[in-house]
Short mmCIF file of C-alpha atoms in Angstrom, two decimals:
data_model
loop_
_atom_site.label_atom_id
_atom_site.label_comp_id
_atom_site.label_asym_id
_atom_site.label_seq_id
_atom_site.Cartn_x
_atom_site.Cartn_y
_atom_site.Cartn_z
CA MET A 18 -43.62 -16.01 -13.80
CA LYS A 19 -39.76 -16.47 -14.09
CA GLU A 20 -39.34 -12.74 -14.18
CA ARG A 21 -41.63 -12.05 -11.09
CA ILE A 22 -39.59 -14.84 -9.13
CA LEU A 23 -36.27 -13.10 -10.29
CA ASP A 24 -37.46 -9.65 -9.27
CA GLU A 25 -38.74 -10.81 -5.93
CA ALA A 26 -35.72 -12.78 -5.14
CA GLU A 27 -33.42 -9.80 -6.10
CA ARG A 28 -35.46 -7.53 -3.70
CA LEU A 29 -35.15 -10.02 -0.94
CA PHE A 30 -31.57 -10.86 -1.59
CA TRP A 31 -30.58 -7.16 -1.59
CA LYS A 32 -32.42 -6.56 1.48
CA TYR A 33 -31.46 -9.46 3.71
CA GLY A 34 -28.63 -11.29 2.08
CA VAL A 35 -28.90 -14.70 0.38
CA ARG A 36 -28.43 -17.29 3.26
CA SER A 37 -31.26 -15.87 5.48
CA VAL A 38 -33.82 -16.00 2.41
CA THR A 39 -35.42 -19.41 1.77
CA MET A 40 -37.30 -20.62 -1.25
CA GLU A 41 -40.30 -20.60 1.11
CA ASP A 42 -39.92 -16.72 1.59
CA ILE A 43 -39.85 -16.07 -2.00
CA ALA A 44 -42.80 -18.30 -2.69
CA ARG A 45 -44.79 -16.72 0.25
CA LYS A 46 -44.15 -13.01 -1.09
CA LEU A 47 -45.39 -13.92 -4.47
CA GLY A 48 -48.41 -15.79 -3.16
CA ILE A 49 -47.20 -18.86 -5.10
CA SER A 50 -46.19 -22.32 -4.00
CA LYS A 51 -42.62 -23.45 -3.62
CA LYS A 52 -43.24 -26.12 -6.39
CA THR A 53 -43.92 -23.32 -8.93
CA ILE A 54 -40.58 -21.73 -8.28
CA TYR A 55 -38.93 -25.26 -8.66
CA GLN A 56 -40.59 -25.52 -12.01
CA HIS A 57 -38.48 -22.59 -13.10
CA PHE A 58 -35.32 -23.08 -10.96
CA SER A 59 -33.48 -26.07 -9.69
CA ASP A 60 -32.21 -24.22 -6.56
CA LYS A 61 -31.55 -20.92 -4.74
CA GLU A 62 -28.07 -20.83 -6.22
CA GLN A 63 -29.58 -20.80 -9.65
CA ILE A 64 -31.89 -18.08 -8.85
CA LEU A 65 -29.07 -16.03 -7.43
CA TYR A 66 -26.80 -16.60 -10.33
CA GLN A 67 -29.63 -15.38 -12.79
CA VAL A 68 -30.35 -12.41 -10.54
CA ILE A 69 -26.65 -11.32 -10.60
CA GLU A 70 -26.43 -11.87 -14.49
CA GLY A 71 -29.37 -9.59 -14.78
CA LYS A 72 -28.15 -7.02 -12.26
CA THR A 73 -24.63 -6.56 -13.67
CA GLY A 74 -26.12 -6.39 -17.31
CA ARG A 75 -28.43 -3.51 -16.22
CA ASP A 76 -25.65 -2.00 -14.21
CA GLN A 77 -23.58 -1.79 -17.33
CA PHE A 78 -26.43 -0.45 -19.28
CA ALA A 79 -27.21 2.32 -16.81
CA MET A 80 -23.42 3.33 -16.81
CA GLU A 81 -23.34 3.37 -20.55
CA CYS A 82 -26.54 5.56 -20.55
CA MET A 83 -25.27 7.89 -17.96
CA VAL A 84 -21.89 8.62 -19.58
CA VAL A 85 -23.63 9.46 -22.77
CA GLY A 86 -23.14 13.24 -23.19
CA ILE A 87 -20.36 13.35 -20.61
CA THR A 88 -17.26 13.88 -22.41
CA ASN A 89 -15.29 14.90 -19.55
CA PRO A 90 -13.61 11.93 -17.74
CA VAL A 91 -13.36 13.69 -14.39
CA GLU A 92 -17.25 14.07 -14.46
CA GLU A 93 -17.63 10.60 -15.75
CA LEU A 94 -15.72 8.94 -12.78
CA LEU A 95 -17.72 11.15 -10.27
CA SER A 96 -20.95 10.33 -11.85
CA VAL A 97 -20.22 6.57 -11.60
CA LEU A 98 -19.50 7.18 -7.97
CA SER A 99 -23.08 8.54 -7.54
CA LEU A 100 -24.56 5.55 -9.32
CA MET A 101 -22.20 3.16 -7.09
CA GLN A 102 -23.55 4.96 -3.96
CA LYS A 103 -27.20 4.61 -5.00
CA ASN A 104 -26.46 0.96 -5.54
CA ALA A 105 -24.79 0.64 -2.11
CA ASP A 106 -27.56 2.27 -0.28
CA GLN A 107 -29.76 -0.45 -1.46
CA ILE A 108 -27.64 -3.52 -0.69
CA SER A 109 -27.50 -5.49 2.54
CA PRO A 110 -23.85 -5.92 3.45
CA ASN A 111 -24.72 -9.54 4.10
CA LEU A 112 -25.31 -9.98 0.37
CA LEU A 113 -21.79 -9.65 -0.60
CA ILE A 114 -20.39 -11.49 2.22
CA ASP A 115 -22.70 -14.31 1.57
CA ILE A 116 -22.01 -14.40 -2.18
CA LYS A 117 -18.27 -14.19 -1.54
CA ARG A 118 -18.23 -16.93 0.96
CA TYR A 119 -21.08 -19.38 -0.06
CA TYR A 120 -21.81 -18.94 -3.74
CA PRO A 121 -18.53 -19.10 -5.68
CA GLN A 122 -20.30 -19.49 -9.10
CA ALA A 123 -22.38 -16.28 -8.41
CA PHE A 124 -19.15 -14.56 -7.37
CA ALA A 125 -17.38 -15.43 -10.59
CA ILE A 126 -19.89 -13.45 -12.54
CA PHE A 127 -18.99 -10.52 -10.53
CA ARG A 128 -15.29 -11.20 -11.03
CA GLN A 129 -15.71 -11.47 -14.76
CA TYR A 130 -17.79 -8.31 -14.88
CA LYS A 131 -15.03 -6.55 -12.98
CA GLU A 132 -12.25 -8.07 -15.18
CA GLU A 133 -13.89 -7.26 -18.51
CA GLN A 134 -16.33 -4.32 -18.17
CA ILE A 135 -15.07 -2.36 -15.39
CA MET A 136 -11.36 -2.69 -16.23
CA ARG A 137 -12.04 -1.75 -19.85
CA SER A 138 -14.09 1.39 -18.95
CA ILE A 139 -11.61 2.58 -16.41
CA LEU A 140 -8.78 2.37 -18.90
CA GLU A 141 -10.60 4.23 -21.34
CA ASN A 142 -11.31 6.90 -18.90
CA ILE A 143 -7.80 7.29 -17.94
CA GLN A 144 -6.68 7.27 -21.54
CA LYS A 145 -9.16 10.16 -22.32
CA GLY A 146 -8.14 11.93 -19.23
CA ILE A 147 -4.52 12.15 -20.41
CA SER A 148 -5.36 12.91 -23.98
CA GLN A 149 -7.38 15.87 -22.71
CA GLY A 150 -4.75 16.95 -20.48
CA LEU A 151 -6.85 16.43 -17.27
CA TYR A 152 -4.78 13.49 -15.90
CA ARG A 153 -1.06 13.75 -15.71
CA ALA A 154 0.78 12.29 -18.74
CA ASP A 155 3.26 10.44 -16.79
CA ILE A 156 0.85 7.95 -15.15
CA ASN A 157 0.83 4.40 -16.08
CA PRO A 158 -2.84 3.77 -17.11
CA THR A 159 -2.76 0.00 -16.65
CA ILE A 160 -1.35 0.04 -13.24
CA LEU A 161 -3.85 2.76 -11.90
CA ALA A 162 -6.71 1.13 -13.76
CA ARG A 163 -5.96 -2.28 -11.98
CA LEU A 164 -5.53 -0.22 -8.78
CA ARG A 165 -9.05 1.20 -9.15
CA VAL A 166 -10.68 -2.13 -9.99
CA GLU A 167 -9.10 -3.58 -6.87
CA GLN A 168 -10.28 -0.52 -4.66
CA ILE A 169 -13.86 -1.33 -5.86
CA GLU A 170 -13.57 -4.72 -4.50
CA LEU A 171 -11.57 -3.67 -1.32
CA ALA A 172 -14.56 -1.50 -0.52
CA PHE A 173 -16.76 -4.69 -0.25
CA ASP A 174 -14.19 -6.76 1.66
CA ASN A 175 -15.75 -7.01 5.17
CA ASP A 176 -12.34 -7.94 6.74
CA ILE A 177 -10.71 -4.77 5.43
CA PHE A 178 -13.63 -2.32 6.03
CA PRO A 179 -15.84 -3.83 8.62
CA THR A 180 -19.46 -3.01 7.96
CA ASP A 181 -20.20 -1.97 11.57
CA GLN A 182 -17.36 0.70 11.35
CA TYR A 183 -17.61 2.24 7.97
CA SER A 184 -20.55 2.97 5.50
CA MET A 185 -19.98 1.81 2.13
CA HIS A 186 -21.14 5.22 0.91
CA ASP A 187 -18.28 6.99 2.78
CA ILE A 188 -15.69 4.24 1.57
CA GLN A 189 -16.70 4.73 -2.13
CA SER A 190 -16.72 8.44 -1.77
CA GLU A 191 -13.27 8.61 -0.04
CA LEU A 192 -11.60 6.11 -2.39
CA THR A 193 -13.16 7.44 -5.65
CA HIS A 194 -12.28 11.14 -4.85
CA HIS A 195 -8.67 10.13 -3.78
CA PHE A 196 -8.22 8.16 -6.83
CA VAL A 197 -9.41 10.93 -9.20
CA ARG A 198 -7.36 13.68 -7.42
CA GLY A 199 -4.19 11.48 -7.52
CA MET A 200 -4.34 11.66 -11.38
CA LEU A 201 -5.24 15.27 -11.99
CA THR A 202 -3.10 17.98 -13.52
CA GLU A 203 -3.81 21.70 -12.74
CA LYS A 204 -6.17 21.89 -15.75
CA GLY A 205 -7.98 18.67 -14.25
CA PHE A 206 -8.26 20.28 -10.83
CA THR A 207 -10.03 23.30 -12.37
CA ILE A 208 -12.56 20.98 -13.91
CA TYR A 209 -12.90 18.78 -10.72
CA ASN A 210 -13.43 21.91 -8.55
CA GLN A 211 -16.04 23.31 -11.00
CA PHE A 212 -17.85 19.92 -10.85
CA LEU A 213 -17.88 20.03 -7.00
CA ASN A 214 -18.97 23.58 -6.83
CA ARG A 215 -22.10 22.67 -8.80
CA GLY A 216 -23.01 21.19 -5.44
CA VAL A 217 -22.87 17.48 -6.37
CA GLN A 218 -20.65 16.61 -3.54
CA PRO A 219 -20.86 19.15 -0.53
CA ILE A 220 -17.41 18.39 1.00
CA ILE A 221 -14.49 20.74 1.82
CA TYR A 222 -12.37 19.76 -0.92
CA GLU A 223 -9.33 22.11 -0.44
CA ASN A 224 -7.58 22.86 2.67
CA LYS A 225 -5.73 26.05 1.90
CA MET B 22 26.49 -20.34 13.87
CA LYS B 23 22.62 -19.73 14.10
CA GLU B 24 23.16 -16.24 12.81
CA ARG B 25 25.32 -17.23 9.80
CA ILE B 26 22.76 -19.90 8.85
CA LEU B 27 19.92 -17.19 9.06
CA ASP B 28 22.03 -14.76 7.07
CA GLU B 29 22.87 -17.24 4.33
CA ALA B 30 19.28 -18.47 4.29
CA GLU B 31 17.93 -14.95 3.98
CA ARG B 32 20.38 -14.28 1.13
CA LEU B 33 19.31 -17.53 -0.75
CA PHE B 34 15.47 -17.08 -0.10
CA TRP B 35 15.65 -13.39 -1.31
CA LYS B 36 17.44 -14.37 -4.58
CA TYR B 37 15.66 -17.66 -5.42
CA GLY B 38 12.44 -17.83 -3.40
CA VAL B 39 12.00 -20.43 -0.77
CA ARG B 40 10.68 -23.57 -2.57
CA SER B 41 13.68 -23.93 -4.75
CA VAL B 42 16.23 -23.55 -1.92
CA THR B 43 17.07 -26.75 -0.08
CA MET B 44 18.60 -27.31 3.43
CA GLU B 45 21.60 -28.92 1.22
CA ASP B 46 22.03 -25.65 -0.54
CA ILE B 47 22.33 -23.53 2.64
CA ALA B 48 24.66 -26.12 4.19
CA ARG B 49 26.87 -26.27 0.97
CA LYS B 50 27.08 -22.51 0.76
CA LEU B 51 28.29 -22.22 4.36
CA GLY B 52 30.72 -25.18 4.00
CA ILE B 53 28.74 -27.20 6.82
CA SER B 54 26.82 -30.17 7.25
CA LYS B 55 23.11 -30.40 7.13
CA LYS B 56 23.32 -31.95 10.53
CA THR B 57 24.66 -28.58 11.88
CA ILE B 58 21.69 -26.85 10.48
CA TYR B 59 19.34 -29.22 12.16
CA GLN B 60 21.04 -28.74 15.56
CA HIS B 61 19.59 -25.10 15.35
CA PHE B 62 16.36 -25.46 13.26
CA SER B 63 13.81 -28.08 12.98
CA ASP B 64 13.11 -27.48 9.33
CA LYS B 65 13.15 -24.88 6.53
CA GLU B 66 10.02 -23.43 7.65
CA GLN B 67 11.33 -22.55 11.01
CA ILE B 68 14.46 -20.76 9.36
CA LEU B 69 12.16 -18.91 7.11
CA TYR B 70 10.01 -17.77 10.05
CA GLN B 71 13.00 -16.34 11.83
CA VAL B 72 14.48 -14.85 8.81
CA ILE B 73 11.32 -12.92 8.28
CA GLU B 74 11.15 -11.96 12.00
CA GLY B 75 14.66 -10.54 11.71
CA LYS B 76 13.91 -8.80 8.43
CA THR B 77 10.62 -7.02 9.49
CA GLY B 78 12.44 -5.90 12.58
CA ARG B 79 15.27 -4.37 10.86
CA ASP B 80 13.03 -2.77 8.07
CA GLN B 81 11.00 -1.26 10.90
CA PHE B 82 14.39 -0.04 12.46
CA ALA B 83 15.52 1.24 9.05
CA MET B 84 12.36 3.14 8.58
CA GLU B 85 12.48 4.64 11.98
CA CYS B 86 16.07 5.82 11.45
CA MET B 87 15.30 7.26 8.05
CA VAL B 88 12.40 9.45 9.12
CA VAL B 89 14.43 10.88 12.00
CA GLY B 90 15.02 14.50 10.91
CA ILE B 91 12.26 14.41 8.34
CA THR B 92 9.48 16.54 9.64
CA ASN B 93 7.52 16.81 6.53
CA PRO B 94 5.06 13.96 5.95
CA VAL B 95 5.19 14.09 2.06
CA GLU B 96 8.99 13.76 2.16
CA GLU B 97 8.60 10.77 4.52
CA LEU B 98 6.11 8.81 2.32
CA LEU B 99 8.43 9.25 -0.67
CA SER B 100 11.55 8.21 1.29
CA VAL B 101 9.83 5.11 2.59
CA LEU B 102 9.28 4.50 -1.34
CA SER B 103 12.87 4.63 -1.97
CA LEU B 104 13.43 2.16 0.79
CA MET B 105 10.69 -0.17 -0.62
CA GLN B 106 12.07 -0.04 -4.06
CA LYS B 107 15.60 -0.67 -2.81
CA ASN B 108 14.18 -3.79 -1.04
CA ALA B 109 12.05 -4.72 -4.10
CA ASP B 110 15.21 -4.79 -6.27
CA GLN B 111 16.70 -7.41 -4.00
CA ILE B 112 13.77 -9.64 -3.82
CA SER B 113 12.81 -12.53 -6.13
CA PRO B 114 9.24 -12.33 -7.01
CA ASN B 115 9.34 -15.97 -6.24
CA LEU B 116 9.82 -15.29 -2.54
CA LEU B 117 6.44 -13.64 -1.97
CA ILE B 118 4.64 -16.02 -4.08
CA ASP B 119 6.11 -18.91 -2.14
CA ILE B 120 5.42 -17.49 1.35
CA LYS B 121 1.95 -16.54 0.54
CA ARG B 122 1.02 -19.93 -1.01
CA TYR B 123 3.18 -22.32 1.04
CA TYR B 124 4.16 -20.84 4.33
CA PRO B 125 1.20 -19.53 6.18
CA GLN B 126 2.87 -19.13 9.38
CA ALA B 127 5.61 -16.91 7.95
CA PHE B 128 3.04 -14.92 5.96
CA ALA B 129 1.25 -14.38 9.21
CA ILE B 130 4.25 -12.37 10.47
CA PHE B 131 3.98 -10.06 7.38
CA ARG B 132 0.40 -9.69 7.99
CA GLN B 133 0.91 -8.83 11.69
CA TYR B 134 3.64 -6.25 10.75
CA LYS B 135 1.32 -4.84 8.22
CA GLU B 136 -1.63 -4.55 10.63
CA GLU B 137 0.35 -3.13 13.61
CA GLN B 138 3.53 -1.31 12.35
CA ILE B 139 2.65 -0.10 8.77
CA MET B 140 -0.99 0.89 9.51
CA ARG B 141 0.14 2.81 12.62
CA SER B 142 2.92 4.68 10.75
CA ILE B 143 0.61 5.48 7.78
CA LEU B 144 -2.21 6.75 9.96
CA GLU B 145 0.44 9.03 11.88
CA ASN B 146 1.77 10.21 8.52
CA ILE B 147 -1.71 11.24 7.44
CA GLN B 148 -2.59 13.03 10.63
CA LYS B 149 0.65 14.80 10.54
CA GLY B 150 0.07 16.00 6.87
CA ILE B 151 -3.51 17.17 7.88
CA SER B 152 -2.16 19.04 10.84
CA GLN B 153 0.50 20.79 8.57
CA GLY B 154 -2.04 21.63 6.04
CA LEU B 155 -0.18 19.50 3.50
CA TYR B 156 -2.93 17.07 3.13
CA ARG B 157 -6.77 17.86 2.60
CA ALA B 158 -8.50 18.34 5.88
CA ASP B 159 -11.56 16.50 4.65
CA ILE B 160 -10.05 13.26 4.05
CA ASN B 161 -10.85 10.27 6.31
CA PRO B 162 -7.41 9.09 7.77
CA THR B 163 -8.46 5.51 8.57
CA ILE B 164 -10.12 4.71 5.14
CA LEU B 165 -7.00 6.04 3.35
CA ALA B 166 -4.55 4.40 5.69
CA ARG B 167 -6.38 1.10 5.16
CA LEU B 168 -6.19 1.77 1.41
CA ARG B 169 -2.51 2.31 1.56
CA VAL B 170 -1.70 -0.77 3.55
CA GLU B 171 -3.77 -2.86 1.04
CA GLN B 172 -1.99 -1.25 -1.73
CA ILE B 173 1.29 -2.27 -0.54
CA GLU B 174 -0.18 -5.85 -0.50
CA LEU B 175 -1.67 -5.56 -3.86
CA ALA B 176 1.70 -4.77 -5.37
CA PHE B 177 2.95 -8.21 -4.31
CA ASP B 178 -0.15 -9.97 -5.59
CA ASN B 179 1.06 -11.91 -8.60
CA ASP B 180 -2.58 -12.45 -9.98
CA ILE B 181 -3.14 -8.62 -10.00
CA PHE B 182 0.30 -7.57 -11.17
CA PRO B 183 1.98 -10.48 -12.95
CA THR B 184 5.65 -10.28 -12.39
CA ASP B 185 6.31 -10.88 -16.11
CA GLN B 186 4.21 -7.69 -17.05
CA TYR B 187 5.15 -5.28 -14.27
CA SER B 188 8.14 -4.46 -12.26
CA MET B 189 7.84 -3.98 -8.53
CA HIS B 190 9.89 -0.82 -8.85
CA ASP B 191 7.24 0.67 -11.07
CA ILE B 192 4.20 -0.50 -9.46
CA GLN B 193 5.48 0.92 -6.09
CA SER B 194 6.40 4.17 -7.66
CA GLU B 195 3.11 4.58 -9.44
CA LEU B 196 0.87 3.59 -6.47
CA THR B 197 2.93 5.73 -3.95
CA HIS B 198 2.92 8.94 -5.98
CA HIS B 199 -0.64 8.51 -6.95
CA PHE B 200 -1.41 7.91 -3.15
CA VAL B 201 0.44 10.99 -1.96
CA ARG B 202 -0.87 13.26 -4.71
CA GLY B 203 -4.57 12.20 -3.94
CA MET B 204 -4.25 13.65 -0.50
CA LEU B 205 -2.33 17.00 -1.26
CA THR B 206 -3.46 20.51 -0.69
CA GLU B 207 -2.13 23.26 -2.82
CA LYS B 208 0.55 23.77 -0.06
CA GLY B 209 1.12 20.08 -0.24
CA PHE B 210 1.81 20.23 -3.99
CA THR B 211 4.25 22.88 -3.49
CA ILE B 212 6.34 20.76 -1.11
CA TYR B 213 5.91 17.71 -3.19
CA ASN B 214 7.07 19.58 -6.20
CA GLN B 215 10.15 20.90 -4.41
CA PHE B 216 11.01 17.48 -3.36
CA LEU B 217 10.81 15.91 -6.84
CA ASN B 218 12.80 18.96 -8.29
CA ARG B 219 15.69 17.93 -6.01
CA GLY B 220 16.09 15.14 -8.48
CA VAL B 221 14.86 12.23 -6.20
CA GLN B 222 12.47 11.08 -8.82
CA PRO B 223 13.09 12.10 -12.30
CA ILE B 224 9.53 11.85 -13.59
CA ILE B 225 7.31 14.45 -15.40
CA TYR B 226 5.14 15.34 -12.55
CA GLU B 227 2.77 17.79 -14.10
CA ASN B 228 1.10 17.89 -17.50
CA LYS B 229 0.25 21.55 -18.12
#
């Protein structure tokens, strides 16, 4: 039952945000009583907390599975973009605004995930790119990894990119491609262009 | 006298931050009494406020003078970097931390300057770069201009780039070069490399 409650809550939070979803809504959708929910969770914040813990764990797992077999760091960053875009399409902009403003404990899990997992994987990516000669040898890996981590957060900042003016899809695509291109060597550009030519991102990538 | 007070306060704030500089310090340096200062300013915050208004105005003017005669947007961004680095060398990291934390009104001037002047000039730079074929035609100018404005602020964020681990000089150089490179077309790279070869930035810029 606990899992069913978490699954349903996740679906509702992702679709409508957190504030507008009540314990009543979750119970009704599952055809159970609110009392049953309170047997497992003390309040909505606790549900949210566990939903996010589960989600960041699964995201990390999905990312690790996806990059198995990808030995090329350019392709890796662009594949992570696809995963992020798939996620973004399913998320109500309200969700992130709600969490950031009203649920500091849940937001702290995001932050920790960002600090530990994302920072580490980007740093590894940059170091691999340099050693393979795809990224410039003169870049400072920690400064750029930090920039990238912050970019991911910027994309979710409603004051910087108001959701009524920008789509999360476009922001992530723009920032990711710009981030990758800013590091590429000539050899890196060859790999990058090959990847795009496979039709993964149908954009005009060179203005000659 | 008002101008002398502002000049001396600016020098002290830039060197030591705001919190550790007292009205007494400013008066002593000028060989005047605190009373004379209070004839012109109600408190330290008011002095800071006017110092920053003056400074952002002069910076804007310096930037406008500098780019006169530069018709090439790549060179323009890299010249602004030199100006920023020159400024950064003179600023105590305490100054920005102090202002952000303790002087919201003064920080608001920075924000407004950032929103209006910097955003506008970066957007113009990007549009010029695209029309000259130096930046990719497929970039989204407003998303990247917004990214750049936020990058400038990130560089000053002590939580993200602790001043004991990174120099402002390195962060700004790294972020600016990465920002420019991420937009360049092949034609743009030619111009960029020519500019670097003139010895302005002695870095290894290509890892072949």
